[in-house]
JSON list of C-alpha atoms in Angstrom, two decimals:
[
{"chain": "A", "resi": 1030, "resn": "UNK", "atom": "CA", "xyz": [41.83, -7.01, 44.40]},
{"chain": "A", "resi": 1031, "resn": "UNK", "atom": "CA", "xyz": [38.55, -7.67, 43.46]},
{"chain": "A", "resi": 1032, "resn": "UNK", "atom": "CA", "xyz": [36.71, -10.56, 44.55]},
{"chain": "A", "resi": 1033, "resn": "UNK", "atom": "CA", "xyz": [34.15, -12.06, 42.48]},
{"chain": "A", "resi": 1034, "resn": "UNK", "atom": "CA", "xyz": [30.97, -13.61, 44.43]},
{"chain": "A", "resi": 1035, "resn": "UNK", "atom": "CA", "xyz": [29.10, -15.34, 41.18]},
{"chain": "A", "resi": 1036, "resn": "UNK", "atom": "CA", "xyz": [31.19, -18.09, 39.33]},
{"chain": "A", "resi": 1037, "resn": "UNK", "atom": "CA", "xyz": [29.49, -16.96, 36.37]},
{"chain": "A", "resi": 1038, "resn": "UNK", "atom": "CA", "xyz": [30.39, -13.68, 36.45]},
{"chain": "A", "resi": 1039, "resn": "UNK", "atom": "CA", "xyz": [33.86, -14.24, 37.06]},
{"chain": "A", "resi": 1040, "resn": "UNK", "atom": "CA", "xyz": [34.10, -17.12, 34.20]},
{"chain": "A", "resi": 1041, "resn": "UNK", "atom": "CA", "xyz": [32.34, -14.26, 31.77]},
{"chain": "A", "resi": 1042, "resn": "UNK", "atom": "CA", "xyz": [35.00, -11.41, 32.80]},
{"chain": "A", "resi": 1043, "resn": "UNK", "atom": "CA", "xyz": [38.00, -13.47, 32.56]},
{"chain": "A", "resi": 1044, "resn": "UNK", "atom": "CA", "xyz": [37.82, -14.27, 28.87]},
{"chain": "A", "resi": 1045, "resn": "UNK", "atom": "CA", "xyz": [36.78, -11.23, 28.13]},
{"chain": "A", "resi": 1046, "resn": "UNK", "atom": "CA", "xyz": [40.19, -10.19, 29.74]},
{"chain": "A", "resi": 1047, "resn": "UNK", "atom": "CA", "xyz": [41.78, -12.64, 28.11]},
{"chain": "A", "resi": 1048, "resn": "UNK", "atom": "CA", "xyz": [40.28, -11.55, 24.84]},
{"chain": "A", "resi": 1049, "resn": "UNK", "atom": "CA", "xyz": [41.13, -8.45, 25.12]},
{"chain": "A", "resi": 1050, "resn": "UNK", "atom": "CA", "xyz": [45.58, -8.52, 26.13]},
{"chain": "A", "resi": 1051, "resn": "UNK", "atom": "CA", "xyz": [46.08, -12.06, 25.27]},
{"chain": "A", "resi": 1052, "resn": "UNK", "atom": "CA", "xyz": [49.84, -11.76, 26.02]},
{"chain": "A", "resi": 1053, "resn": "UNK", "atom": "CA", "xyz": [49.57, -9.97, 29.04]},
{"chain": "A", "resi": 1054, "resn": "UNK", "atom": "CA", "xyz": [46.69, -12.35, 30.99]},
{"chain": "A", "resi": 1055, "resn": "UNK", "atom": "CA", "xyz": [47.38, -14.88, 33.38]},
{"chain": "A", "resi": 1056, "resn": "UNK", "atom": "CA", "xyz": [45.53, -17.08, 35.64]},
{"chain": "A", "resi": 1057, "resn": "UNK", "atom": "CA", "xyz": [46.69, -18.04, 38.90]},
{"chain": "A", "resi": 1058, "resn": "UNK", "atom": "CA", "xyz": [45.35, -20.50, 41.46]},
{"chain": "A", "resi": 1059, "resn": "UNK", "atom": "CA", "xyz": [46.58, -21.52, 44.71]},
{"chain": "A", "resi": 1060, "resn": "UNK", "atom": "CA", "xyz": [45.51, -24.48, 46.86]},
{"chain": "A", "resi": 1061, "resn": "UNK", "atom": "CA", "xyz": [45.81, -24.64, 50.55]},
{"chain": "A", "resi": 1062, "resn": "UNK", "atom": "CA", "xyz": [44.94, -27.99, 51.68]},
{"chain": "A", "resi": 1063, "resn": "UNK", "atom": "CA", "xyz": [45.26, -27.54, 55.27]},
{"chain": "A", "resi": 1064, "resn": "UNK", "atom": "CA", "xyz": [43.07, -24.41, 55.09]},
{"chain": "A", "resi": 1065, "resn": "UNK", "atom": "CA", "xyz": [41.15, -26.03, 52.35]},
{"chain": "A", "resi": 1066, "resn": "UNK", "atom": "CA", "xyz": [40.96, -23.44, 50.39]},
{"chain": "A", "resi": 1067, "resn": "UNK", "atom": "CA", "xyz": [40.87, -22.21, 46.71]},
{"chain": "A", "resi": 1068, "resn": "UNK", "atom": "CA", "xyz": [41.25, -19.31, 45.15]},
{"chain": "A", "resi": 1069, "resn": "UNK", "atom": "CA", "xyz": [41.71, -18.22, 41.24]},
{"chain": "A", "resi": 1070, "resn": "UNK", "atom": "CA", "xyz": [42.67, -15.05, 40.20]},
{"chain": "A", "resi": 1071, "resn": "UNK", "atom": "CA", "xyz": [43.22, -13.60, 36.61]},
{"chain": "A", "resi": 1072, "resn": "UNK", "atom": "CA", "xyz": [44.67, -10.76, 35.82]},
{"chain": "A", "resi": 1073, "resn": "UNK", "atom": "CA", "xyz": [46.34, -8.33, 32.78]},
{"chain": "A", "resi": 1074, "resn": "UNK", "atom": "CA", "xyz": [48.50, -6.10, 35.24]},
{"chain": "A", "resi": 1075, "resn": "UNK", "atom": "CA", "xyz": [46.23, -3.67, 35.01]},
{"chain": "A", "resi": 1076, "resn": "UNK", "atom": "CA", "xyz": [43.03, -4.91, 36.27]},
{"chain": "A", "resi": 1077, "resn": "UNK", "atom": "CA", "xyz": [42.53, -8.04, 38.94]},
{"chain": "A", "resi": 1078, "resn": "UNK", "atom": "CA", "xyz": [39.35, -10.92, 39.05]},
{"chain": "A", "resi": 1079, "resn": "UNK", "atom": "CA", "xyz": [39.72, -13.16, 42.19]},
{"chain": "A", "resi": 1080, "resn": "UNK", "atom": "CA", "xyz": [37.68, -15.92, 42.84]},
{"chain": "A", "resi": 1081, "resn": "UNK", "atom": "CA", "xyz": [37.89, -17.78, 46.46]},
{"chain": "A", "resi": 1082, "resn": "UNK", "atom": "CA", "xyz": [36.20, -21.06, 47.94]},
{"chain": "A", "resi": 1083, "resn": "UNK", "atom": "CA", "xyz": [35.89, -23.82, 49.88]},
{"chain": "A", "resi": 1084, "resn": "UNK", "atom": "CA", "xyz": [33.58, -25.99, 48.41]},
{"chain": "A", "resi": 1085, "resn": "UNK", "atom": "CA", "xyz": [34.36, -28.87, 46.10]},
{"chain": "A", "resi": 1086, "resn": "UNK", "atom": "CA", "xyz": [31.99, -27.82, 43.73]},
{"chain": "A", "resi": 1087, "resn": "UNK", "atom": "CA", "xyz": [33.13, -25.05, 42.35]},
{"chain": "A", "resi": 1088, "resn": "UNK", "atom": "CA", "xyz": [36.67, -27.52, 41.84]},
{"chain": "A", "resi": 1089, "resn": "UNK", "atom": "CA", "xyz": [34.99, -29.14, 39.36]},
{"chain": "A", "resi": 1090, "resn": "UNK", "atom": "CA", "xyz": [34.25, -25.62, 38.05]},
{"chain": "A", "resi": 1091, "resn": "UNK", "atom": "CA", "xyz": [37.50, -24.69, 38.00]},
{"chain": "A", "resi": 1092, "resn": "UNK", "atom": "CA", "xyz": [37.96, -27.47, 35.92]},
{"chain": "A", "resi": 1093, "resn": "UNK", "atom": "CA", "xyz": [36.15, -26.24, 32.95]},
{"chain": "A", "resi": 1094, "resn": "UNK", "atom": "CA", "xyz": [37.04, -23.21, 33.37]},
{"chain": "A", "resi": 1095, "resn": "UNK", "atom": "CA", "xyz": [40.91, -24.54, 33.20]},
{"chain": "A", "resi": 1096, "resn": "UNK", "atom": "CA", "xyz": [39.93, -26.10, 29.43]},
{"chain": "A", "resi": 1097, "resn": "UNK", "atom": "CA", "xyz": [38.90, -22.79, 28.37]},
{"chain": "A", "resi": 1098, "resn": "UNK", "atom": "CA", "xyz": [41.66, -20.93, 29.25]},
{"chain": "A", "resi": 1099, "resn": "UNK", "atom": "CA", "xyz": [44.32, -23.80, 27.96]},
{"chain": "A", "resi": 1100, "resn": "UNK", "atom": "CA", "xyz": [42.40, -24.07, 24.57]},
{"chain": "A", "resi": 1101, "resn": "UNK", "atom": "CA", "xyz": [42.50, -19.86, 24.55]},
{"chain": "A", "resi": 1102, "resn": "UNK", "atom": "CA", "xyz": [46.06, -19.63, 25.18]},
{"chain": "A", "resi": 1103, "resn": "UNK", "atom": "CA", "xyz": [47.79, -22.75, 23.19]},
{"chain": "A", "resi": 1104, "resn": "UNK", "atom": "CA", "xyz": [45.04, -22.02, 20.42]},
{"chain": "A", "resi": 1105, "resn": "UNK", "atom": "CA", "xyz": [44.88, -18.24, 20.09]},
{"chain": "A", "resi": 1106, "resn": "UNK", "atom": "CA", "xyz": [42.36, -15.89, 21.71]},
{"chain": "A", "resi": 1107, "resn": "UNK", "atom": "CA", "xyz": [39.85, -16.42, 18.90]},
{"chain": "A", "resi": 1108, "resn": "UNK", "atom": "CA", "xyz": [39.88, -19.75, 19.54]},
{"chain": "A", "resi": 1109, "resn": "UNK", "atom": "CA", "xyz": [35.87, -20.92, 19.74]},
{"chain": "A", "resi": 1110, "resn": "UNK", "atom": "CA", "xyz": [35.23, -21.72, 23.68]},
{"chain": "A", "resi": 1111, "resn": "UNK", "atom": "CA", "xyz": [32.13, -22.43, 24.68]},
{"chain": "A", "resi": 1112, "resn": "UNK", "atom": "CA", "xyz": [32.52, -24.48, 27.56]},
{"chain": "A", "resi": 1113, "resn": "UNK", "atom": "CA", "xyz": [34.16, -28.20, 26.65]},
{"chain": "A", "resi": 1114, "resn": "UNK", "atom": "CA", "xyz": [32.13, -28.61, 23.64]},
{"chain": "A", "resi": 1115, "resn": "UNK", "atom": "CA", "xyz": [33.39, -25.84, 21.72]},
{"chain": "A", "resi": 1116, "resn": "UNK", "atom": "CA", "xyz": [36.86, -26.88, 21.62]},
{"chain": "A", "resi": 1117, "resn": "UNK", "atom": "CA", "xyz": [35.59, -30.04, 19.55]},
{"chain": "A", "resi": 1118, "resn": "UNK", "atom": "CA", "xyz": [34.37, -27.14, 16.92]},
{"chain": "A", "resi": 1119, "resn": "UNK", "atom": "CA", "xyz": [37.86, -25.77, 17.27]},
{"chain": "A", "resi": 1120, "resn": "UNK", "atom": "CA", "xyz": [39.27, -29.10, 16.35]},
{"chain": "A", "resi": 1121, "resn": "UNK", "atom": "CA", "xyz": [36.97, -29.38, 13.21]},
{"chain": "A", "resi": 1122, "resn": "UNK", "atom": "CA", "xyz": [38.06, -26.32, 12.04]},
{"chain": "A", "resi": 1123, "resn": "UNK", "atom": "CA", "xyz": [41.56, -27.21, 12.51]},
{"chain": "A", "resi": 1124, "resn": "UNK", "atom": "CA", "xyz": [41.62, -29.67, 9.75]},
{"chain": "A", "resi": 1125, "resn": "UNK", "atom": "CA", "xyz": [43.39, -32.83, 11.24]},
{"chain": "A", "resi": 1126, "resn": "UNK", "atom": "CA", "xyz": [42.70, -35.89, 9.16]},
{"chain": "A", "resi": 1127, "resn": "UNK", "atom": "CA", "xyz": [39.19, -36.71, 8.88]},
{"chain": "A", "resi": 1128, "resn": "UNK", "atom": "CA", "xyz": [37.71, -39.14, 11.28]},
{"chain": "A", "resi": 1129, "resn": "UNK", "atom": "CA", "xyz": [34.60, -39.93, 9.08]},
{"chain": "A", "resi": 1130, "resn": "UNK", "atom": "CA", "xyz": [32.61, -37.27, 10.50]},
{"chain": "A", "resi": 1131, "resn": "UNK", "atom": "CA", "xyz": [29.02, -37.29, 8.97]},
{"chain": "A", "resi": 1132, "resn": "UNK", "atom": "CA", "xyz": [28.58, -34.01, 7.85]},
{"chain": "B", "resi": 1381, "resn": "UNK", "atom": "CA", "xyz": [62.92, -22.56, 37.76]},
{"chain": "B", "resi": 1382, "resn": "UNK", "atom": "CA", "xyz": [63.22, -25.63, 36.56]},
{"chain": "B", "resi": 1383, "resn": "UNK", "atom": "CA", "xyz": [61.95, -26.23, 32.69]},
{"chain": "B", "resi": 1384, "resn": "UNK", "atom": "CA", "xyz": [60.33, -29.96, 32.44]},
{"chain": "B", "resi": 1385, "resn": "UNK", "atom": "CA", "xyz": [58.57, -32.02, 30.01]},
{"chain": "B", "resi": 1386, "resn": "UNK", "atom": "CA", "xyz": [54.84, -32.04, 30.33]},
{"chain": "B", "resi": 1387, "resn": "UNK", "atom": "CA", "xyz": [54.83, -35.42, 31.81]},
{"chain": "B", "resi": 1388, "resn": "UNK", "atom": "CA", "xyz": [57.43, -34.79, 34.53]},
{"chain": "B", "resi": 1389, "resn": "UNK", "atom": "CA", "xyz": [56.16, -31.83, 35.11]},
{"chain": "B", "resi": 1390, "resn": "UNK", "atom": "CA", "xyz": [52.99, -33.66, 35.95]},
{"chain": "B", "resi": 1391, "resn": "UNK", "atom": "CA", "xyz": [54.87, -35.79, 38.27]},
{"chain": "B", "resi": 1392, "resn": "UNK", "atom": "CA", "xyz": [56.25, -33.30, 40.29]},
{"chain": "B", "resi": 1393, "resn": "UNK", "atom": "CA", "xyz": [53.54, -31.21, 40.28]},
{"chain": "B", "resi": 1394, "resn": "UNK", "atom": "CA", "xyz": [51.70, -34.69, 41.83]},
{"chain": "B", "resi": 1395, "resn": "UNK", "atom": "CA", "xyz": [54.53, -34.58, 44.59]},
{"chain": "B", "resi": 1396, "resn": "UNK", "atom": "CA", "xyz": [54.15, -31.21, 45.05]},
{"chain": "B", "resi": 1397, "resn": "UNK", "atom": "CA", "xyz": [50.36, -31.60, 45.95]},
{"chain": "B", "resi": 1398, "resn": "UNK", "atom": "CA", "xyz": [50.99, -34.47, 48.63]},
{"chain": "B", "resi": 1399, "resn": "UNK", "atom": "CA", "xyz": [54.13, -33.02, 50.00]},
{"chain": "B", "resi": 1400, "resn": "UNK", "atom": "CA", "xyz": [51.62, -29.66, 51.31]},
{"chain": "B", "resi": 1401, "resn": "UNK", "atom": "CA", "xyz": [48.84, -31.51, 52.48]},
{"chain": "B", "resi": 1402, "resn": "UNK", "atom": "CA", "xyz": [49.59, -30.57, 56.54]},
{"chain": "B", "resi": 1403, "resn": "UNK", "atom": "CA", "xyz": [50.60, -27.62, 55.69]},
{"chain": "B", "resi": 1404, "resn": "UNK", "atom": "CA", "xyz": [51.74, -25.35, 52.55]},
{"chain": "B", "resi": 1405, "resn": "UNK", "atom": "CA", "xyz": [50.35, -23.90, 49.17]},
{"chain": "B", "resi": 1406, "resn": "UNK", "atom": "CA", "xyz": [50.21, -24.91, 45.94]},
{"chain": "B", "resi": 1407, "resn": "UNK", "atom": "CA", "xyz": [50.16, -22.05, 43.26]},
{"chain": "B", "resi": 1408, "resn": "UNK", "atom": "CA", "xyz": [49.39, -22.91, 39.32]},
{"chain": "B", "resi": 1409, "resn": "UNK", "atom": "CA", "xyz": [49.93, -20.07, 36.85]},
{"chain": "B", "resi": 1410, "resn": "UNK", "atom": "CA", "xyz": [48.87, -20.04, 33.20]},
{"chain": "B", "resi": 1411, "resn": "UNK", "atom": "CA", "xyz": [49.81, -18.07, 30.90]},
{"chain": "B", "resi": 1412, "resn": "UNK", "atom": "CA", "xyz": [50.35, -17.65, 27.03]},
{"chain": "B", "resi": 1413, "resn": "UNK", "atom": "CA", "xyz": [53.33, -17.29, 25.56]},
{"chain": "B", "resi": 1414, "resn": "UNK", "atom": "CA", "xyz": [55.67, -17.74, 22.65]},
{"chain": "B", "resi": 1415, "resn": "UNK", "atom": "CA", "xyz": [58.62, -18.50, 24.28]},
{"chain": "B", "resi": 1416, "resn": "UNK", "atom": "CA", "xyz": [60.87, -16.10, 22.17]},
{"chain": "B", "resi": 1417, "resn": "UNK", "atom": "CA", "xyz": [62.77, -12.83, 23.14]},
{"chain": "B", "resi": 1418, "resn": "UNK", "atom": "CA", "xyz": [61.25, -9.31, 21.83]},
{"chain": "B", "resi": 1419, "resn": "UNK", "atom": "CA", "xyz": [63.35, -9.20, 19.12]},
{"chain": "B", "resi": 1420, "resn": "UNK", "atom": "CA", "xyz": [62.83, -12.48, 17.67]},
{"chain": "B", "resi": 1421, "resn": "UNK", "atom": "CA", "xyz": [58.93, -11.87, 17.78]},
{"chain": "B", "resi": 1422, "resn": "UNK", "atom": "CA", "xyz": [59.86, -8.58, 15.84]},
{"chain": "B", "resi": 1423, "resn": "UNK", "atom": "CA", "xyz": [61.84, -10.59, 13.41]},
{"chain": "B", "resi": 1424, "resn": "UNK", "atom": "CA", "xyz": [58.78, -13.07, 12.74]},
{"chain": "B", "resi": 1425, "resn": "UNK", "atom": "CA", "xyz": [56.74, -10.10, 12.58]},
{"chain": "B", "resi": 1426, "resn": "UNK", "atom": "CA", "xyz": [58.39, -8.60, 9.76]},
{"chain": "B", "resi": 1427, "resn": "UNK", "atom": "CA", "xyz": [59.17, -11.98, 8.00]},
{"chain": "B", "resi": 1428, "resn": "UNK", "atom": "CA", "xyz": [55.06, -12.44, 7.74]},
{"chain": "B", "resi": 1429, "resn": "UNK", "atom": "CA", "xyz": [56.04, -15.67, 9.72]},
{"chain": "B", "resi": 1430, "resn": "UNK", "atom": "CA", "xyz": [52.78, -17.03, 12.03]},
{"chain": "B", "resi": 1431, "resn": "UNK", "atom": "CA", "xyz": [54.11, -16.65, 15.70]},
{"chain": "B", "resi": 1432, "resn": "UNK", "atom": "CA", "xyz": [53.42, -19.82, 17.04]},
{"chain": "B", "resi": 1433, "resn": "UNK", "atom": "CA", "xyz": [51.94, -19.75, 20.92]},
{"chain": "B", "resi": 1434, "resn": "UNK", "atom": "CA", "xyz": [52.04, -21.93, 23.82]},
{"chain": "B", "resi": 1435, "resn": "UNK", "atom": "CA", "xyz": [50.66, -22.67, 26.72]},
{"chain": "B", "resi": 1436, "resn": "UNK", "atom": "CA", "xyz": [53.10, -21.62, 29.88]},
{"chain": "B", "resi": 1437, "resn": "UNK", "atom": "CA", "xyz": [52.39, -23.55, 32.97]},
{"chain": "B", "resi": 1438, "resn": "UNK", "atom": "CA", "xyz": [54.72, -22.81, 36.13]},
{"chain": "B", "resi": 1439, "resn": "UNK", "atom": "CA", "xyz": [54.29, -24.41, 39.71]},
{"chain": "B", "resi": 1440, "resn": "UNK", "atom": "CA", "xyz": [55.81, -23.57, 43.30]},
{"chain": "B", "resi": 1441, "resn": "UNK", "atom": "CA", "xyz": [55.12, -24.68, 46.40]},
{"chain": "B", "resi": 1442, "resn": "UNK", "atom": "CA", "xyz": [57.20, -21.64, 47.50]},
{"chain": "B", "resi": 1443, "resn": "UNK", "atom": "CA", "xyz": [60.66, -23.10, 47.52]},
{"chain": "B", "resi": 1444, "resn": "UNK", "atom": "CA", "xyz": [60.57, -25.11, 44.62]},
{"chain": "B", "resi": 1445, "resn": "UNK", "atom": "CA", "xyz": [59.30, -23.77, 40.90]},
{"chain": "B", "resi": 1446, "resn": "UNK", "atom": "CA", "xyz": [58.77, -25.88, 37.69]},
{"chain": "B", "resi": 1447, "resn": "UNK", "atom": "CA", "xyz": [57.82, -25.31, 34.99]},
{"chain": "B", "resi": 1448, "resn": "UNK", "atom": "CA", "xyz": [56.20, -26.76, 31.40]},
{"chain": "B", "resi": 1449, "resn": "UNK", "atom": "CA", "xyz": [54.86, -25.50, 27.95]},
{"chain": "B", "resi": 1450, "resn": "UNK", "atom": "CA", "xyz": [52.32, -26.94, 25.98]},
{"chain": "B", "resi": 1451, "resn": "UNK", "atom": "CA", "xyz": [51.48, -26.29, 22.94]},
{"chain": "B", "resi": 1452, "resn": "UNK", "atom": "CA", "xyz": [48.12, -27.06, 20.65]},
{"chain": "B", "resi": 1453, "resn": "UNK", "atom": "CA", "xyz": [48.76, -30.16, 19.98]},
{"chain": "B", "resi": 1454, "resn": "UNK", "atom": "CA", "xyz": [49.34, -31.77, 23.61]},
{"chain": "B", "resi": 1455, "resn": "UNK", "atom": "CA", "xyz": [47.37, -29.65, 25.40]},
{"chain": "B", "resi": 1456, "resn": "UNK", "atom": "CA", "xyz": [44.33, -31.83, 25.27]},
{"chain": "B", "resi": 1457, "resn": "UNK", "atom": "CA", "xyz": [46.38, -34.83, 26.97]},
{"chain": "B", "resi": 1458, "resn": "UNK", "atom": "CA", "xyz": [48.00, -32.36, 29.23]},
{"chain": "B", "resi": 1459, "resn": "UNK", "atom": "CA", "xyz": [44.80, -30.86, 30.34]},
{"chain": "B", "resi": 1460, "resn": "UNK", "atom": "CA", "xyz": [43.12, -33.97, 31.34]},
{"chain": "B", "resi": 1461, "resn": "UNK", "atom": "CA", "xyz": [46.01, -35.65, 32.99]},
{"chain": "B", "resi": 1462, "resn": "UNK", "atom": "CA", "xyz": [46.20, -31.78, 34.77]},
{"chain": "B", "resi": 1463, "resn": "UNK", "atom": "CA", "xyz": [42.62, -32.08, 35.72]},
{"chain": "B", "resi": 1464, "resn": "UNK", "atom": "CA", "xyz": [42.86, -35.85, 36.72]},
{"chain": "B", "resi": 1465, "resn": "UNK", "atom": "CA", "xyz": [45.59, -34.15, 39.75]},
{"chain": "B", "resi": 1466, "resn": "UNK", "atom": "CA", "xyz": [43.41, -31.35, 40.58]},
{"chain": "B", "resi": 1467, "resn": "UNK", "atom": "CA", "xyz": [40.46, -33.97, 41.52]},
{"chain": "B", "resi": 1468, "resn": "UNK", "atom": "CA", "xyz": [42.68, -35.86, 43.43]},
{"chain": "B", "resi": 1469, "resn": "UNK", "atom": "CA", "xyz": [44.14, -33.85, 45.48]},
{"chain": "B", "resi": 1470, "resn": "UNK", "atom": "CA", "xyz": [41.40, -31.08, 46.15]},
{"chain": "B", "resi": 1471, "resn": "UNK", "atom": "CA", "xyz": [39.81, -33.48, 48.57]},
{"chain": "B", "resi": 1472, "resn": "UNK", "atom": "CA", "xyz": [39.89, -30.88, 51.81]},
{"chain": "B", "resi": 1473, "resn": "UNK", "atom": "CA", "xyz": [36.99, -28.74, 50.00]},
{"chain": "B", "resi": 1474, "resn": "UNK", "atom": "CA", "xyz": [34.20, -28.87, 51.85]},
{"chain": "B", "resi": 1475, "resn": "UNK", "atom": "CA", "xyz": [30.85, -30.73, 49.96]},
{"chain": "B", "resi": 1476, "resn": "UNK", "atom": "CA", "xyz": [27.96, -29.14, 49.92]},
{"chain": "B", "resi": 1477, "resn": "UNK", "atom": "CA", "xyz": [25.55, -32.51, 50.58]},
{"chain": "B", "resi": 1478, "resn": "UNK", "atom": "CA", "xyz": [25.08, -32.71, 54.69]},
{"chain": "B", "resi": 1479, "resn": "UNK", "atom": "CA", "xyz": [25.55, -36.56, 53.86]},
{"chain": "B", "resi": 1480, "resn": "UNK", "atom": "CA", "xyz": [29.32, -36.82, 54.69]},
{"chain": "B", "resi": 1481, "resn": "UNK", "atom": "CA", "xyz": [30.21, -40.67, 54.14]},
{"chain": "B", "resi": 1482, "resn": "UNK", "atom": "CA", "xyz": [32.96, -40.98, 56.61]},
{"chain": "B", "resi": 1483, "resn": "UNK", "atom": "CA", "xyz": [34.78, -37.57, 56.53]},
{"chain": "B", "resi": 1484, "resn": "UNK", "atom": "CA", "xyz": [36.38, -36.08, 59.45]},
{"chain": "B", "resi": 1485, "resn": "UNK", "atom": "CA", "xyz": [36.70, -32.63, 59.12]},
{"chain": "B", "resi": 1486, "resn": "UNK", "atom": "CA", "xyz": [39.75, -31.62, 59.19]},
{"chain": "B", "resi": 1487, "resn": "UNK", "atom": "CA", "xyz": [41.85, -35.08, 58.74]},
{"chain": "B", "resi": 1488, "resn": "UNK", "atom": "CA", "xyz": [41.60, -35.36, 54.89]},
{"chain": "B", "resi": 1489, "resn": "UNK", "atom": "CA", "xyz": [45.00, -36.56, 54.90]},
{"chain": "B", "resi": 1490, "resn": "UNK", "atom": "CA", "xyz": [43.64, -40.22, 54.82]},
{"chain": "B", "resi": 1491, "resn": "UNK", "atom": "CA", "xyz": [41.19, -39.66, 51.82]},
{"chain": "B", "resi": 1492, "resn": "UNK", "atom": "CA", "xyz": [43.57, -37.67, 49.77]},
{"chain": "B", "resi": 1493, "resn": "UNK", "atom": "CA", "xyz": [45.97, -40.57, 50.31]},
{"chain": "B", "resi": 1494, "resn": "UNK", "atom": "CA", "xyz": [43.64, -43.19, 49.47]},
{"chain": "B", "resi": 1495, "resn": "UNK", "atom": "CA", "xyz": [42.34, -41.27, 46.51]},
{"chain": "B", "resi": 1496, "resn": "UNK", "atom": "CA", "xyz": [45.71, -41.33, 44.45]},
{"chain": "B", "resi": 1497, "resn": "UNK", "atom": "CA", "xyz": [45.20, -42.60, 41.39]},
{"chain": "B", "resi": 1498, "resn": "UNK", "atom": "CA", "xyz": [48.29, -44.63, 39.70]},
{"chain": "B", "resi": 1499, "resn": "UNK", "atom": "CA", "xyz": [48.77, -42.74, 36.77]},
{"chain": "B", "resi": 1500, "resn": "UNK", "atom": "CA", "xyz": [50.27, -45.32, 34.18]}
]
């Protein structure tokens, strides 16, 4: 179990682990309210990322980091993610009917 | 484990979150998957047929499991309704501002109750 200390880091190695077994990758969280607690961990079953807190910040955090990972697994790994406004790109490129975008 | 819709499974994942407020856990996993045995993926595989992924979301408070998939298309609803839960109920987190407006440490039962959103 390894735990992470910079959100950034752990954001970084995550989709990278993601990227690399897409079927075998999963991200976990569990919430504790009474210990008000968080903590994320992703993992491929062979290696382990854990992330823990207790501040509400890093919720909101979580939070973007939750879009990535739902556009990279209903999408495909190759999906573009760059934080939220990369999944507009992805929609784009996904040719639903056009919206009078000024191109 | 109980397979729902994404919308009930919203609901009960909403229970779920103020049924362990005093005490409990709340685990989320995601994961990607196609929802199809070996074999059929084999079979697509050889047909040249796209394997079409979703999104595998499963809840437990550690008695009770549900479960939902999502695929590309709802996921964008899904995930902000999903987030719109999380916000609510993460309320014993601790803020970094020394400002508190009228938290009590340690009784966030209140706020997360008065927080709840009525989802139409």
């Amino acid at each position: 179990m390894v735990y992470i200390t910079s959100w950034d880091e752990f954001v970084e190695r995550s989709a990278q682990l993601f990227r690399a077994d897409p079927d075998s990758t999963r991200y976990v969280m569990k919430y504790r309210h009474c210990d008000g607690k968080l903590v994320l961990k992703v993992t491929d079953d062979k290696e382990c990322l854990k992330f823990k807190t207790d501040q509400a910040q890093d919720a909101k955090k979580m939070e973007k980091l939750n879009n990535i990972f739902f556009t990279l697994m209903s999408r495909g790994p190759d999906a573009d993610v760059s934080e939220v406004t990369g999944k507009e790109q992805t929609e784009a490129q996904s040719g639903k009917k056009g919206r009078g975008r000024k191109q | 484990m109980v397979l729902l819709q994404p919308d009930p499974f919203l609901n009960e994942l909403t229970s779920m979150f103020e049924h362990s407020t005093e005490k409990g856990t709340v685990w989320v996993t995601l994961k990607r998957s196609s929802l199809k045995s070996k074999v059929q993926r084999n079979k697509m595989a050889a047909a040249g047929e796209p394997l079409e992924y979703r999104c595998l979301i499963r809840a437990t408070n550690g008695k009770k499991t549900i479960s939902t998939s999502v695929g590309p298309k709802d996921h964008q609803r899904f995930q902000a309704s999903y987030a719109t839960i999380l916000k609510a109920h993460m309320t014993s987190l601790k803020k970094r501002e020394r400002k508190d407006k009228k938290k009590v440490p340690g009784a966030d039962k209140k706020e997360g109750g008065s927080k709840k959103p009525k989802r139409a």
